[in-house]
mmCIF file of C-alpha atoms and ligand atoms in Angstrom:
data_model
loop_
_atom_site.group_PDB
_atom_site.id
_atom_site.type_symbol
_atom_site.label_atom_id
_atom_site.label_comp_id
_atom_site.label_asym_id
_atom_site.label_seq_id
_atom_site.Cartn_x
_atom_site.Cartn_y
_atom_site.Cartn_z
ATOM 1 C CA MET A 166 90.123 127.629 83.455
ATOM 2 C CA GLY A 167 92.656 125.446 85.173
ATOM 3 C CA ARG A 168 94.998 123.188 83.306
ATOM 4 C CA THR A 169 95.385 119.378 82.466
ATOM 5 C CA VAL A 170 96.645 117.563 85.595
ATOM 6 C CA SER A 171 98.188 113.828 85.439
ATOM 7 C CA VAL A 172 98.001 111.026 88.105
ATOM 8 C CA GLU A 173 99.095 108.099 87.597
ATOM 9 C CA ILE A 174 98.321 104.821 89.709
ATOM 10 C CA VAL A 175 101.515 102.370 90.712
ATOM 11 C CA TYR A 176 100.100 98.925 91.579
ATOM 12 C CA ARG A 177 101.069 95.496 91.696
ATOM 13 C CA GLY A 178 99.600 93.245 88.685
ATOM 14 C CA ILE A 179 96.517 91.368 89.389
ATOM 15 C CA PHE A 180 96.448 91.774 93.112
ATOM 16 C CA GLN A 181 95.821 95.003 93.274
ATOM 17 C CA LYS A 182 94.188 95.648 89.691
ATOM 18 C CA THR A 183 90.797 96.367 90.617
ATOM 19 C CA LEU A 184 92.122 98.427 93.270
ATOM 20 C CA ALA A 185 94.145 100.459 90.350
ATOM 21 C CA LYS A 186 90.778 101.050 88.030
ATOM 22 C CA ASN A 187 88.410 102.018 90.679
ATOM 23 C CA ILE A 188 90.524 105.037 91.643
ATOM 24 C CA SER A 189 91.639 105.994 87.822
ATOM 25 C CA ARG A 190 87.743 105.908 87.356
ATOM 26 C CA GLY A 191 86.813 107.412 90.344
ATOM 27 C CA VAL A 192 89.291 110.705 89.454
ATOM 28 C CA VAL A 193 87.346 110.856 86.411
ATOM 29 C CA LEU A 194 83.874 110.660 87.275
ATOM 30 C CA ALA A 195 84.889 113.743 89.923
ATOM 31 C CA ALA A 196 86.519 115.565 87.986
ATOM 32 C CA ARG A 197 83.390 115.598 85.234
ATOM 33 C CA ARG A 198 80.981 116.868 88.411
ATOM 34 C CA GLY A 199 83.651 119.538 88.540
ATOM 35 C CA GLY A 200 82.671 120.778 84.610
ATOM 36 C CA LYS A 201 86.280 119.018 83.607
ATOM 37 C CA VAL A 202 86.672 115.898 81.367
ATOM 38 C CA GLY A 203 88.970 113.464 81.534
ATOM 39 C CA ILE A 204 90.188 109.879 80.766
ATOM 40 C CA ALA A 205 91.262 106.861 82.752
ATOM 41 C CA PHE A 206 93.148 104.100 80.907
ATOM 42 C CA GLY A 207 96.114 101.103 82.084
ATOM 43 C CA ARG A 208 99.047 101.238 79.982
ATOM 44 C CA TYR A 209 99.047 97.213 80.605
ATOM 45 C CA GLY A 210 96.558 95.150 79.462
ATOM 46 C CA ASP A 211 96.685 91.589 79.420
ATOM 47 C CA SER A 212 99.920 89.286 80.185
ATOM 48 C CA PRO A 213 102.394 91.732 81.455
ATOM 49 C CA GLU A 214 100.331 92.402 84.747
ATOM 50 C CA ARG A 215 100.325 89.098 85.781
ATOM 51 C CA ASN A 216 101.340 88.039 89.342
ATOM 52 C CA GLY A 217 103.125 91.191 91.116
ATOM 53 C CA VAL A 218 104.853 92.572 88.370
ATOM 54 C CA PRO A 219 104.209 96.653 88.820
ATOM 55 C CA ALA A 220 102.162 98.036 86.427
ATOM 56 C CA LYS A 221 100.418 101.533 85.630
ATOM 57 C CA ASN A 222 96.966 103.156 85.648
ATOM 58 C CA PHE A 223 96.738 106.567 84.916
ATOM 59 C CA ALA A 224 93.741 109.543 85.169
ATOM 60 C CA ILE A 225 94.264 112.832 82.710
ATOM 61 C CA VAL A 226 92.103 115.721 83.626
ATOM 62 C CA ALA A 227 91.676 118.583 80.934
ATOM 63 C CA PRO A 228 89.400 121.815 81.549
ATOM 64 C CA ASP A 229 88.157 120.701 78.065
ATOM 65 C CA GLN A 230 87.978 118.496 75.353
ATOM 66 C CA ASP A 231 90.655 120.125 73.414
ATOM 67 C CA GLU A 232 93.287 120.521 76.081
ATOM 68 C CA LEU A 233 92.436 116.746 77.068
ATOM 69 C CA GLU A 234 93.454 115.748 73.404
ATOM 70 C CA LEU A 235 96.597 117.603 73.397
ATOM 71 C CA SER A 236 97.805 116.025 76.746
ATOM 72 C CA MET A 237 96.790 111.974 75.341
ATOM 73 C CA ALA A 238 99.000 112.762 72.275
ATOM 74 C CA GLN A 239 101.842 111.165 74.363
ATOM 75 C CA TYR A 240 101.054 107.492 75.340
ATOM 76 C CA GLU A 241 101.563 108.272 79.172
ATOM 77 C CA PRO A 242 102.205 111.871 81.030
ATOM 78 C CA ALA A 243 106.369 112.673 80.709
ATOM 79 C CA GLU A 244 105.197 113.651 84.296
ATOM 80 C CA THR A 245 102.436 113.899 87.216
ATOM 81 C CA ASP A 246 100.621 115.918 89.666
ATOM 82 C CA VAL A 247 100.025 113.331 91.645
ATOM 83 C CA THR A 248 101.457 109.311 91.119
ATOM 84 C CA ILE A 249 99.759 106.957 94.233
ATOM 85 C CA ALA A 250 101.727 103.751 95.199
ATOM 86 C CA VAL A 251 98.866 101.683 96.644
ATOM 87 C CA ASP A 252 101.338 99.818 98.915
ATOM 88 C CA ASP A 253 103.967 101.215 100.516
ATOM 89 C CA THR A 254 106.508 98.372 99.439
ATOM 90 C CA LEU A 255 106.482 99.976 96.020
ATOM 91 C CA CYS A 256 108.389 102.963 97.273
ATOM 92 C CA LYS A 257 111.879 100.955 97.197
ATOM 93 C CA GLY A 258 111.474 100.952 93.236
ATOM 94 C CA VAL A 259 109.278 99.424 90.699
ATOM 95 C CA GLU A 260 110.748 97.279 87.405
ATOM 96 C CA SER A 261 107.597 96.706 85.171
ATOM 97 C CA TRP A 262 107.503 94.905 82.261
ATOM 98 C CA ALA A 263 108.464 97.086 79.384
ATOM 99 C CA TRP A 264 111.517 98.328 80.821
ATOM 100 C CA TYR A 265 115.136 97.216 82.221
ATOM 101 C CA GLY A 266 116.128 98.222 85.065
ATOM 102 C CA LEU A 267 114.739 99.328 88.877
ATOM 103 C CA GLN A 268 113.019 102.593 88.482
ATOM 104 C CA PRO A 269 112.139 105.345 91.631
ATOM 105 C CA ILE A 270 108.271 105.150 92.352
ATOM 106 C CA ASN A 271 108.237 108.811 92.269
ATOM 107 C CA GLN A 272 110.316 109.178 88.941
ATOM 108 C CA LYS A 273 107.122 111.177 87.173
ATOM 109 C CA VAL A 274 106.626 113.581 90.423
ATOM 110 C CA ARG A 275 106.884 116.988 89.248
ATOM 111 C CA PRO A 276 108.181 119.844 91.091
ATOM 112 C CA ASP A 277 105.937 120.126 94.387
ATOM 113 C CA GLY A 278 103.850 117.476 92.739
ATOM 114 C CA VAL A 279 102.929 115.066 95.281
ATOM 115 C CA LEU A 280 103.498 110.865 96.280
ATOM 116 C CA VAL A 281 100.582 109.577 98.126
ATOM 117 C CA VAL A 282 101.304 106.054 99.510
ATOM 118 C CA THR A 283 99.228 104.041 101.917
ATOM 119 C CA SER A 284 100.913 102.919 104.925
ATOM 120 C CA THR A 285 100.583 102.332 108.445
ATOM 121 C CA LEU A 286 104.428 103.451 108.694
ATOM 122 C CA PRO A 287 105.509 107.206 109.569
ATOM 123 C CA ALA A 288 106.289 109.315 106.792
ATOM 124 C CA ASP A 289 109.773 109.584 107.468
ATOM 125 C CA ALA A 290 110.464 105.716 107.160
ATOM 126 C CA ILE A 291 108.677 106.147 103.396
ATOM 127 C CA VAL A 292 110.697 108.764 102.764
ATOM 128 C CA GLU A 293 114.018 106.917 103.721
ATOM 129 C CA PHE A 294 112.556 104.245 101.143
ATOM 130 C CA CYS A 295 112.111 106.481 98.079
ATOM 131 C CA HIS A 296 114.803 108.025 95.884
ATOM 132 C CA ARG A 297 115.668 111.689 96.185
ATOM 133 C CA LYS A 298 115.033 114.198 93.912
ATOM 134 C CA PRO A 299 116.740 117.124 92.441
ATOM 135 C CA PHE A 300 113.534 119.221 93.968
ATOM 136 C CA PRO A 301 110.998 119.127 96.658
ATOM 137 C CA TYR A 302 108.072 117.544 96.215
ATOM 138 C CA ARG A 303 105.487 116.125 98.603
ATOM 139 C CA LEU A 304 104.539 113.088 100.491
ATOM 140 C CA ALA A 305 100.579 112.242 101.889
ATOM 141 C CA VAL A 306 100.493 108.909 103.398
ATOM 142 C CA ILE A 307 97.228 107.914 104.089
ATOM 143 C CA PRO A 308 96.975 105.192 107.630
ATOM 144 C CA ALA A 309 95.860 102.126 105.787
ATOM 145 C CA ILE A 310 96.833 98.510 105.926
ATOM 146 C CA PRO A 311 98.340 97.440 102.339
ATOM 147 C CA SER A 312 95.625 96.108 100.049
ATOM 148 C CA PHE A 313 95.137 93.419 98.302
ATOM 149 C CA SER A 314 92.337 93.935 96.002
ATOM 150 C CA GLY A 315 92.393 91.618 92.824
ATOM 151 C CA LEU A 316 91.164 90.443 89.379
ATOM 152 C CA TRP A 317 89.916 87.735 90.944
ATOM 153 C CA VAL A 318 89.103 88.489 94.195
ATOM 154 C CA TYR A 319 88.128 92.032 95.012
ATOM 155 C CA LYS A 320 88.734 92.698 99.025
ATOM 156 C CA ASN A 321 86.572 95.758 99.722
ATOM 157 C CA ASP A 322 88.581 97.240 101.805
ATOM 158 C CA HIS A 323 87.800 101.098 101.416
ATOM 159 C CA THR A 324 91.143 101.450 100.043
ATOM 160 C CA ASP A 325 90.202 103.030 97.053
ATOM 161 C CA VAL A 326 87.796 105.642 98.439
ATOM 162 C CA ARG A 327 90.515 106.501 100.793
ATOM 163 C CA VAL A 328 92.894 107.401 98.011
ATOM 164 C CA LEU A 329 90.138 109.136 96.336
ATOM 165 C CA GLY A 330 88.956 111.231 99.508
ATOM 166 C CA THR A 331 93.211 112.387 100.166
ATOM 167 C CA LEU A 332 93.071 113.088 96.256
ATOM 168 C CA ALA A 333 91.230 115.834 97.027
ATOM 169 C CA LYS A 334 93.211 117.127 99.802
ATOM 170 C CA VAL A 335 96.386 116.754 97.961
ATOM 171 C CA CYS A 336 95.215 118.325 94.794
ATOM 172 C CA PRO A 337 92.032 120.558 94.895
ATOM 173 C CA GLU A 338 92.541 121.970 91.492
ATOM 174 C CA LEU A 339 91.786 118.304 90.334
ATOM 175 C CA VAL A 340 89.013 118.059 92.431
ATOM 176 C CA SER A 341 86.843 119.235 95.419
ATOM 177 C CA LEU A 342 86.192 117.287 98.537
ATOM 178 C CA GLU A 343 82.532 117.441 97.765
ATOM 179 C CA ALA A 344 82.688 116.523 94.291
ATOM 180 C CA MET A 345 84.796 113.325 95.175
ATOM 181 C CA LEU A 346 82.346 112.327 97.604
ATOM 182 C CA ALA A 347 79.317 112.786 95.073
ATOM 183 C CA ALA A 348 81.099 110.469 93.034
ATOM 184 C CA ILE A 349 81.750 108.208 95.473
ATOM 185 C CA LYS A 350 78.001 107.992 96.568
ATOM 186 C CA GLU A 351 76.785 107.409 92.956
ATOM 187 C CA GLU A 352 79.288 105.007 91.803
ATOM 188 C CA TRP A 353 79.435 102.887 94.896
ATOM 189 C CA LYS A 354 76.070 103.875 96.543
ATOM 190 C CA ASP A 355 77.556 103.256 99.973
ATOM 191 C CA ASP A 356 77.389 106.003 102.426
ATOM 192 C CA LEU A 357 80.134 103.824 104.877
ATOM 193 C CA LYS A 358 82.013 104.589 101.629
ATOM 194 C CA VAL A 359 81.797 107.932 101.754
ATOM 195 C CA THR A 360 82.463 108.468 105.591
ATOM 196 C CA SER A 361 86.095 106.248 104.329
ATOM 197 C CA ALA A 362 86.545 108.781 101.954
ATOM 198 C CA ARG A 363 86.100 111.653 104.096
ATOM 199 C CA ARG A 364 88.228 110.216 107.388
ATOM 200 C CA ALA A 365 90.861 109.567 104.572
ATOM 201 C CA TYR A 366 90.882 113.398 103.545
ATOM 202 C CA GLU A 367 91.014 114.264 107.837
ATOM 203 C CA GLN A 368 94.026 111.979 108.603
ATOM 204 C CA THR A 369 96.337 112.105 105.764
ATOM 205 C CA GLU A 370 99.772 113.625 106.776
ATOM 206 C CA VAL A 371 101.722 115.423 103.956
ATOM 207 C CA ARG A 372 105.206 117.019 104.295
ATOM 208 C CA VAL A 373 107.450 118.127 101.753
ATOM 209 C CA VAL A 374 110.461 115.992 100.933
ATOM 210 C CA ARG A 375 113.805 117.737 100.165
ATOM 211 C CA PRO A 376 116.261 117.112 97.715
ATOM 212 C CA ASP A 377 118.779 115.947 100.476
ATOM 213 C CA GLU A 378 116.446 113.665 101.971
ATOM 214 C CA GLY A 379 115.767 110.087 100.861
ATOM 215 C CA ASN A 380 117.620 106.924 99.535
ATOM 216 C CA PRO A 381 120.838 108.428 97.899
ATOM 217 C CA GLU A 382 121.031 105.582 95.270
ATOM 218 C CA VAL A 383 121.384 106.594 91.677
ATOM 219 C CA PRO A 384 118.551 105.353 89.475
ATOM 220 C CA TYR A 385 119.611 102.412 86.953
ATOM 221 C CA THR A 386 119.735 104.093 83.316
ATOM 222 C CA PHE A 387 121.003 103.475 79.743
ATOM 223 C CA THR A 388 121.289 105.097 76.654
ATOM 224 C CA LEU A 389 119.563 104.020 73.543
ATOM 225 C CA PRO A 390 122.057 103.115 70.402
ATOM 226 C CA GLY A 391 121.117 105.302 67.744
ATOM 227 C CA TRP A 392 119.978 103.419 64.530
ATOM 228 C CA THR A 393 123.905 103.484 63.310
ATOM 229 C CA ALA A 394 125.307 102.316 66.317
ATOM 230 C CA MET A 395 123.529 98.858 66.409
ATOM 231 C CA ARG A 396 125.172 95.590 65.892
ATOM 232 C CA GLU A 397 123.915 93.363 63.263
ATOM 233 C CA GLY A 398 121.332 90.742 64.012
ATOM 234 C CA VAL A 399 120.415 90.352 67.656
ATOM 235 C CA THR A 400 122.811 88.785 70.371
ATOM 236 C CA VAL A 401 121.897 87.490 74.098
ATOM 237 C CA GLU A 402 124.661 87.483 76.380
ATOM 238 C CA GLY A 403 125.010 84.568 78.286
ATOM 239 C CA MET A 404 125.282 84.064 81.609
ATOM 240 C CA PRO A 405 128.355 83.284 83.247
ATOM 241 C CA LEU A 406 128.791 79.857 85.743
ATOM 242 C CA GLY A 407 128.156 80.321 89.265
ATOM 243 C CA ALA A 408 130.980 80.098 92.121
ATOM 244 C CA PRO A 409 131.280 78.521 95.876
ATOM 245 C CA MET A 410 130.125 81.133 98.378
ATOM 246 C CA ARG A 411 132.674 82.438 100.390
ATOM 247 C CA VAL A 412 132.383 83.913 104.068
ATOM 248 C CA GLY A 413 134.917 84.197 106.199
ATOM 249 C CA GLY A 414 137.243 81.120 105.929
ATOM 250 C CA GLU A 415 134.182 79.104 105.018
ATOM 251 C CA VAL A 416 134.247 77.960 101.374
ATOM 252 C CA GLY A 417 131.316 75.924 99.545
ATOM 253 C CA GLY A 418 128.190 75.734 98.352
ATOM 254 C CA TYR A 419 127.441 77.257 95.395
ATOM 255 C CA ARG A 420 125.626 80.670 94.279
ATOM 256 C CA PRO A 421 124.439 80.884 90.346
ATOM 257 C CA ALA A 422 125.315 84.226 88.986
ATOM 258 C CA ARG A 423 122.535 86.167 88.212
ATOM 259 C CA ASN A 424 121.188 89.587 85.921
ATOM 260 C CA PRO A 425 123.250 92.233 87.561
ATOM 261 C CA TYR A 426 120.022 94.950 86.607
ATOM 262 C CA PHE A 427 117.102 92.374 86.538
ATOM 263 C CA LYS A 428 115.591 93.206 90.086
ATOM 264 C CA LYS A 429 112.677 90.892 90.456
ATOM 265 C CA PHE A 430 112.237 92.203 93.828
ATOM 266 C CA SER A 431 110.330 94.800 93.023
ATOM 267 C CA THR A 432 107.022 92.664 92.761
ATOM 268 C CA ARG A 433 107.203 91.810 96.101
ATOM 269 C CA THR A 434 105.160 93.076 98.997
ATOM 270 C CA MET A 435 106.814 89.877 101.071
ATOM 271 C CA ARG A 436 110.155 88.622 101.921
ATOM 272 C CA PRO A 437 111.016 85.283 103.066
ATOM 273 C CA VAL A 438 113.103 84.579 106.175
ATOM 274 C CA VAL A 439 114.932 81.702 106.872
ATOM 275 C CA ASP A 440 115.741 80.592 110.454
ATOM 276 C CA PHE A 441 119.027 78.596 109.671
ATOM 277 C CA GLU A 442 118.837 76.463 112.757
ATOM 278 C CA LYS A 443 115.635 74.795 111.853
ATOM 279 C CA CYS A 444 116.338 73.884 108.566
ATOM 280 C CA VAL A 445 117.146 69.933 107.660
ATOM 281 C CA LYS A 446 118.351 70.077 104.635
ATOM 282 C CA CYS A 447 115.704 68.734 102.512
ATOM 283 C CA THR A 448 115.853 71.028 99.565
ATOM 284 C CA LEU A 449 112.486 72.158 99.063
ATOM 285 C CA CYS A 450 112.441 75.517 99.108
ATOM 286 C CA TRP A 451 115.689 75.638 96.085
ATOM 287 C CA LEU A 452 114.030 72.748 94.128
ATOM 288 C CA GLN A 453 110.522 74.153 94.295
ATOM 289 C CA CYS A 454 111.282 77.944 93.593
ATOM 290 C CA PRO A 455 109.890 79.022 90.602
ATOM 291 C CA ASP A 456 112.882 81.747 90.291
ATOM 292 C CA GLY A 457 115.738 79.979 91.366
ATOM 293 C CA CYS A 458 116.613 82.426 94.192
ATOM 294 C CA PHE A 459 118.243 80.195 96.972
ATOM 295 C CA ASP A 460 122.330 79.744 97.588
ATOM 296 C CA VAL A 461 123.428 76.644 98.490
ATOM 297 C CA THR A 462 125.989 77.481 101.565
ATOM 298 C CA PRO A 463 129.109 75.662 102.606
ATOM 299 C CA GLU A 464 126.604 74.121 105.109
ATOM 300 C CA GLN A 465 124.050 73.210 102.669
ATOM 301 C CA THR A 466 121.311 75.368 103.772
ATOM 302 C CA TYR A 467 119.262 77.534 101.164
ATOM 303 C CA ASP A 468 119.907 81.126 101.360
ATOM 304 C CA LEU A 469 117.759 84.005 99.889
ATOM 305 C CA ASN A 470 118.700 85.886 97.280
ATOM 306 C CA ALA A 471 116.840 88.906 98.223
ATOM 307 C CA ASP A 472 117.399 90.504 94.821
ATOM 308 C CA ALA A 473 115.842 87.675 92.605
ATOM 309 C CA CYS A 474 112.775 86.667 95.200
ATOM 310 C CA CYS A 475 109.438 87.866 93.654
ATOM 311 C CA GLY A 476 107.749 86.748 97.182
ATOM 312 C CA CYS A 477 105.819 84.063 95.709
ATOM 313 C CA GLY A 478 105.621 82.477 99.094
ATOM 314 C CA VAL A 479 106.154 79.132 97.813
ATOM 315 C CA CYS A 480 109.189 78.162 99.482
ATOM 316 C CA ALA A 481 107.290 79.100 103.100
ATOM 317 C CA ALA A 482 104.278 76.829 101.686
ATOM 318 C CA VAL A 483 106.845 73.789 100.603
ATOM 319 C CA CYS A 484 109.286 73.880 104.019
ATOM 320 C CA PRO A 485 107.986 70.871 106.112
ATOM 321 C CA VAL A 486 109.116 72.987 109.350
ATOM 322 C CA ASP A 487 107.218 74.521 111.322
ATOM 323 C CA ASP A 488 108.114 78.432 111.047
ATOM 324 C CA CYS A 489 111.675 77.942 109.265
ATOM 325 C CA ILE A 490 110.790 79.855 106.365
ATOM 326 C CA THR A 491 108.265 83.045 107.387
ATOM 327 C CA MET A 492 106.862 85.655 105.220
ATOM 328 C CA VAL A 493 107.900 88.952 106.332
ATOM 329 C CA ASN A 494 106.019 92.536 105.159
ATOM 330 C CA GLU A 495 108.898 93.674 102.802
ATOM 331 C CA ALA A 496 108.443 97.216 104.585
ATOM 332 C CA ALA A 497 110.278 95.844 107.728
ATOM 333 C CA PHE A 498 113.525 95.468 105.484
ATOM 334 C CA THR A 499 116.240 98.133 104.388
ATOM 335 C CA ASP A 500 118.823 96.096 102.759
ATOM 336 C CA HIS A 501 119.154 92.589 100.733
ATOM 337 C CA ARG A 502 122.180 91.591 103.008
ATOM 338 C CA SER A 503 122.664 88.003 102.745
ATOM 339 C CA GLN A 504 120.638 86.334 105.396
ATOM 340 C CA TRP A 505 123.165 83.175 105.488
ATOM 341 C CA GLU A 506 126.013 85.955 106.035
ATOM 342 C CA ARG A 507 124.120 87.569 108.614
ATOM 343 C CA TYR A 508 123.431 84.390 110.498
ATOM 344 C CA LYS A 509 127.191 82.906 110.539
ATOM 345 C CA ALA A 510 128.554 86.680 111.645
ATOM 346 C CA ASP A 511 126.333 86.245 114.869
ATOM 347 C CA PRO A 512 124.016 83.437 115.306
ATOM 348 C CA ALA A 513 122.639 85.089 118.379
ATOM 349 C CA ALA A 514 121.765 88.203 117.165
ATOM 350 C CA TYR A 515 120.171 86.601 113.897
ATOM 351 C CA ALA A 516 118.091 84.210 116.595
ATOM 352 C CA ALA A 517 116.760 87.500 117.984
ATOM 353 C CA TRP A 518 117.075 89.258 114.630
ATOM 354 C CA VAL A 519 114.310 86.477 113.628
ATOM 355 C CA ARG A 520 111.935 86.414 116.577
ATOM 356 C CA GLY A 521 111.705 89.871 116.760
ATOM 357 C CA MET A 522 110.577 89.520 112.664
ATOM 358 C CA LEU A 523 108.106 87.425 113.487
ATOM 359 C CA ALA A 524 106.514 89.154 116.150
ATOM 360 C CA GLY A 525 106.422 93.006 114.452
ATOM 361 C CA GLN A 526 104.167 91.222 111.319
ATOM 362 C CA SER A 527 102.211 93.817 110.362
ATOM 363 C CA GLU A 528 98.815 92.866 108.866
ATOM 364 C CA ARG A 529 98.099 92.626 104.859
ATOM 365 C CA SER A 530 94.675 93.779 104.162
ATOM 366 C CA HIS A 531 91.994 91.285 103.660
ATOM 367 C CA GLY A 532 88.630 92.709 103.682
ATOM 368 C CA PHE A 533 86.604 95.002 105.439
ATOM 369 C CA ARG A 534 84.535 92.863 107.874
ATOM 370 C CA TYR A 535 83.091 95.432 110.744
ATOM 371 C CA ARG A 536 81.795 98.944 111.262
ATOM 372 C CA GLY A 537 85.288 100.917 112.800
ATOM 373 C CA GLN A 538 87.238 97.978 111.631
ATOM 374 C CA TYR A 539 90.334 100.130 110.714
ATOM 375 C CA GLN A 540 90.106 102.728 113.055
ATOM 376 C CA GLU A 541 91.093 100.102 115.577
ATOM 377 C CA GLN A 542 93.089 97.895 113.524
ATOM 378 C CA ILE A 543 95.608 101.076 112.161
ATOM 379 C CA ALA A 544 95.382 102.622 115.508
ATOM 380 C CA LYS A 545 97.206 99.459 117.387
ATOM 381 C CA LEU A 546 99.517 99.120 113.910
ATOM 382 C CA ARG A 547 100.564 102.497 114.258
ATOM 383 C CA ALA A 548 101.416 102.247 117.802
ATOM 384 C CA GLY A 549 103.304 98.811 117.032
ATOM 385 C CA ALA A 550 105.237 100.794 114.656
ATOM 386 C CA GLY A 551 106.288 103.391 117.455
ATOM 387 C CA GLY A 552 108.667 101.144 118.699
ATOM 388 C CA GLU A 553 111.160 98.713 116.590
ATOM 389 C CA GLY A 554 108.949 97.337 114.488
ATOM 390 C CA GLY A 555 110.802 94.302 113.455
ATOM 391 C CA GLY A 556 112.738 96.255 111.563
ATOM 392 C CA GLU A 557 116.771 95.532 110.433
HETATM 393 S S1 SF4 B 102 108.899 83.434 98.053
HETATM 394 FE FE1 SF4 B 102 110.345 81.890 98.065
HETATM 395 S S2 SF4 B 102 109.942 80.612 96.397
HETATM 396 FE FE2 SF4 B 102 108.705 82.513 95.843
HETATM 397 S S3 SF4 B 102 111.199 83.567 94.881
HETATM 398 FE FE3 SF4 B 102 111.379 83.802 96.923
HETATM 399 S S4 SF4 B 102 112.348 82.426 97.855
HETATM 400 FE FE4 SF4 B 102 111.461 81.769 95.357
HETATM 401 S S1 SF4 B 103 112.507 73.865 102.953
HETATM 402 FE FE1 SF4 B 103 112.874 74.417 104.659
HETATM 403 S S2 SF4 B 103 113.898 73.050 105.578
HETATM 404 FE FE2 SF4 B 103 113.856 72.043 103.461
HETATM 405 S S3 SF4 B 103 115.970 72.711 103.204
HETATM 406 FE FE3 SF4 B 103 114.574 74.945 102.536
HETATM 407 S S4 SF4 B 103 114.323 76.131 104.487
HETATM 408 FE FE4 SF4 B 103 114.999 74.121 105.036
#
């Protein structure tokens, strides 16, 4: 008979929308070949998934129609057998459009469920990003370059079928490898995609994550007031004014006050790094940043507020000085420390850190161009990730 299996795909809106759709659709097509029924759907259909705001797709597979309809009484599953993060930087947490406060990537993963992540990082490094859970679960890492398979531009980089091949490995009760490969062949009519799925099946590493492993930070929670406790009308509290920056003995510049709960960084796959020695104080980054993320330092340079930055890259594009602002893969960072404070504490060490960041840049996926491309790239990237790898 079997039971109902829930799969969640977490992706960055627009940039990875096609990828998420392909995965959820592939799950259902393969499950049907195994005699089951299923449905694939997105949580959002339009504007909330603009830009890189994290969004979700789901695939629910049940042994028969009655079971499927029963599970669909709830719009989205309360817990998942598999949660897929199509980009390793999503493991730091996601703040979507429809809720308030950062949520762990593994929030819905049930006991012994599995979190599937595409990454060139080792599993241990990904565990460090993920919030702790009170029970063991599994982490499956597909050796892959995070993909931008978007709404407007479809990067056919095989990430979709690689994830599908891995699903057959980590959740055989959902679908067999044979059924998955047959569904891929029928849907895409491409033997190379079938090969990619099989390779992912063979190469994916799976490890158990214990309750004492991972990010110990307590996720943001809130309690909805009952209707008798609600205030009359609606009030939006104003933001307080900002204040000068203070570092050591230096006081000056301006740091605006920001919403302490709303963390826009979960939209980000890349983070700007500022080389303060090169900055000519032209103000362009500060003026052009659509999210007002820069604090003015006492030296009138501009310091990134890493909680507020959505990673759009506008600042790096408008900065007139070569290599003064560089976009770096978010996976290279372990905290949100002020770059300027770090620079002031030790300018020489900061310069070395910036150089390391630039040297350790890892590629984002921009398409499948030739046979064997991924095997070459991933081996190279993984060899690089063994060292300091540009990490903090
Ligand atoms: S990447 Fe640059 S311009 Fe974009 S939100 Fe971040 S600081 Fe602002
Ligand atoms: S755009 Fe570049 S040079 Fe201009 S203030 Fe910003 S960091 Fe400095």
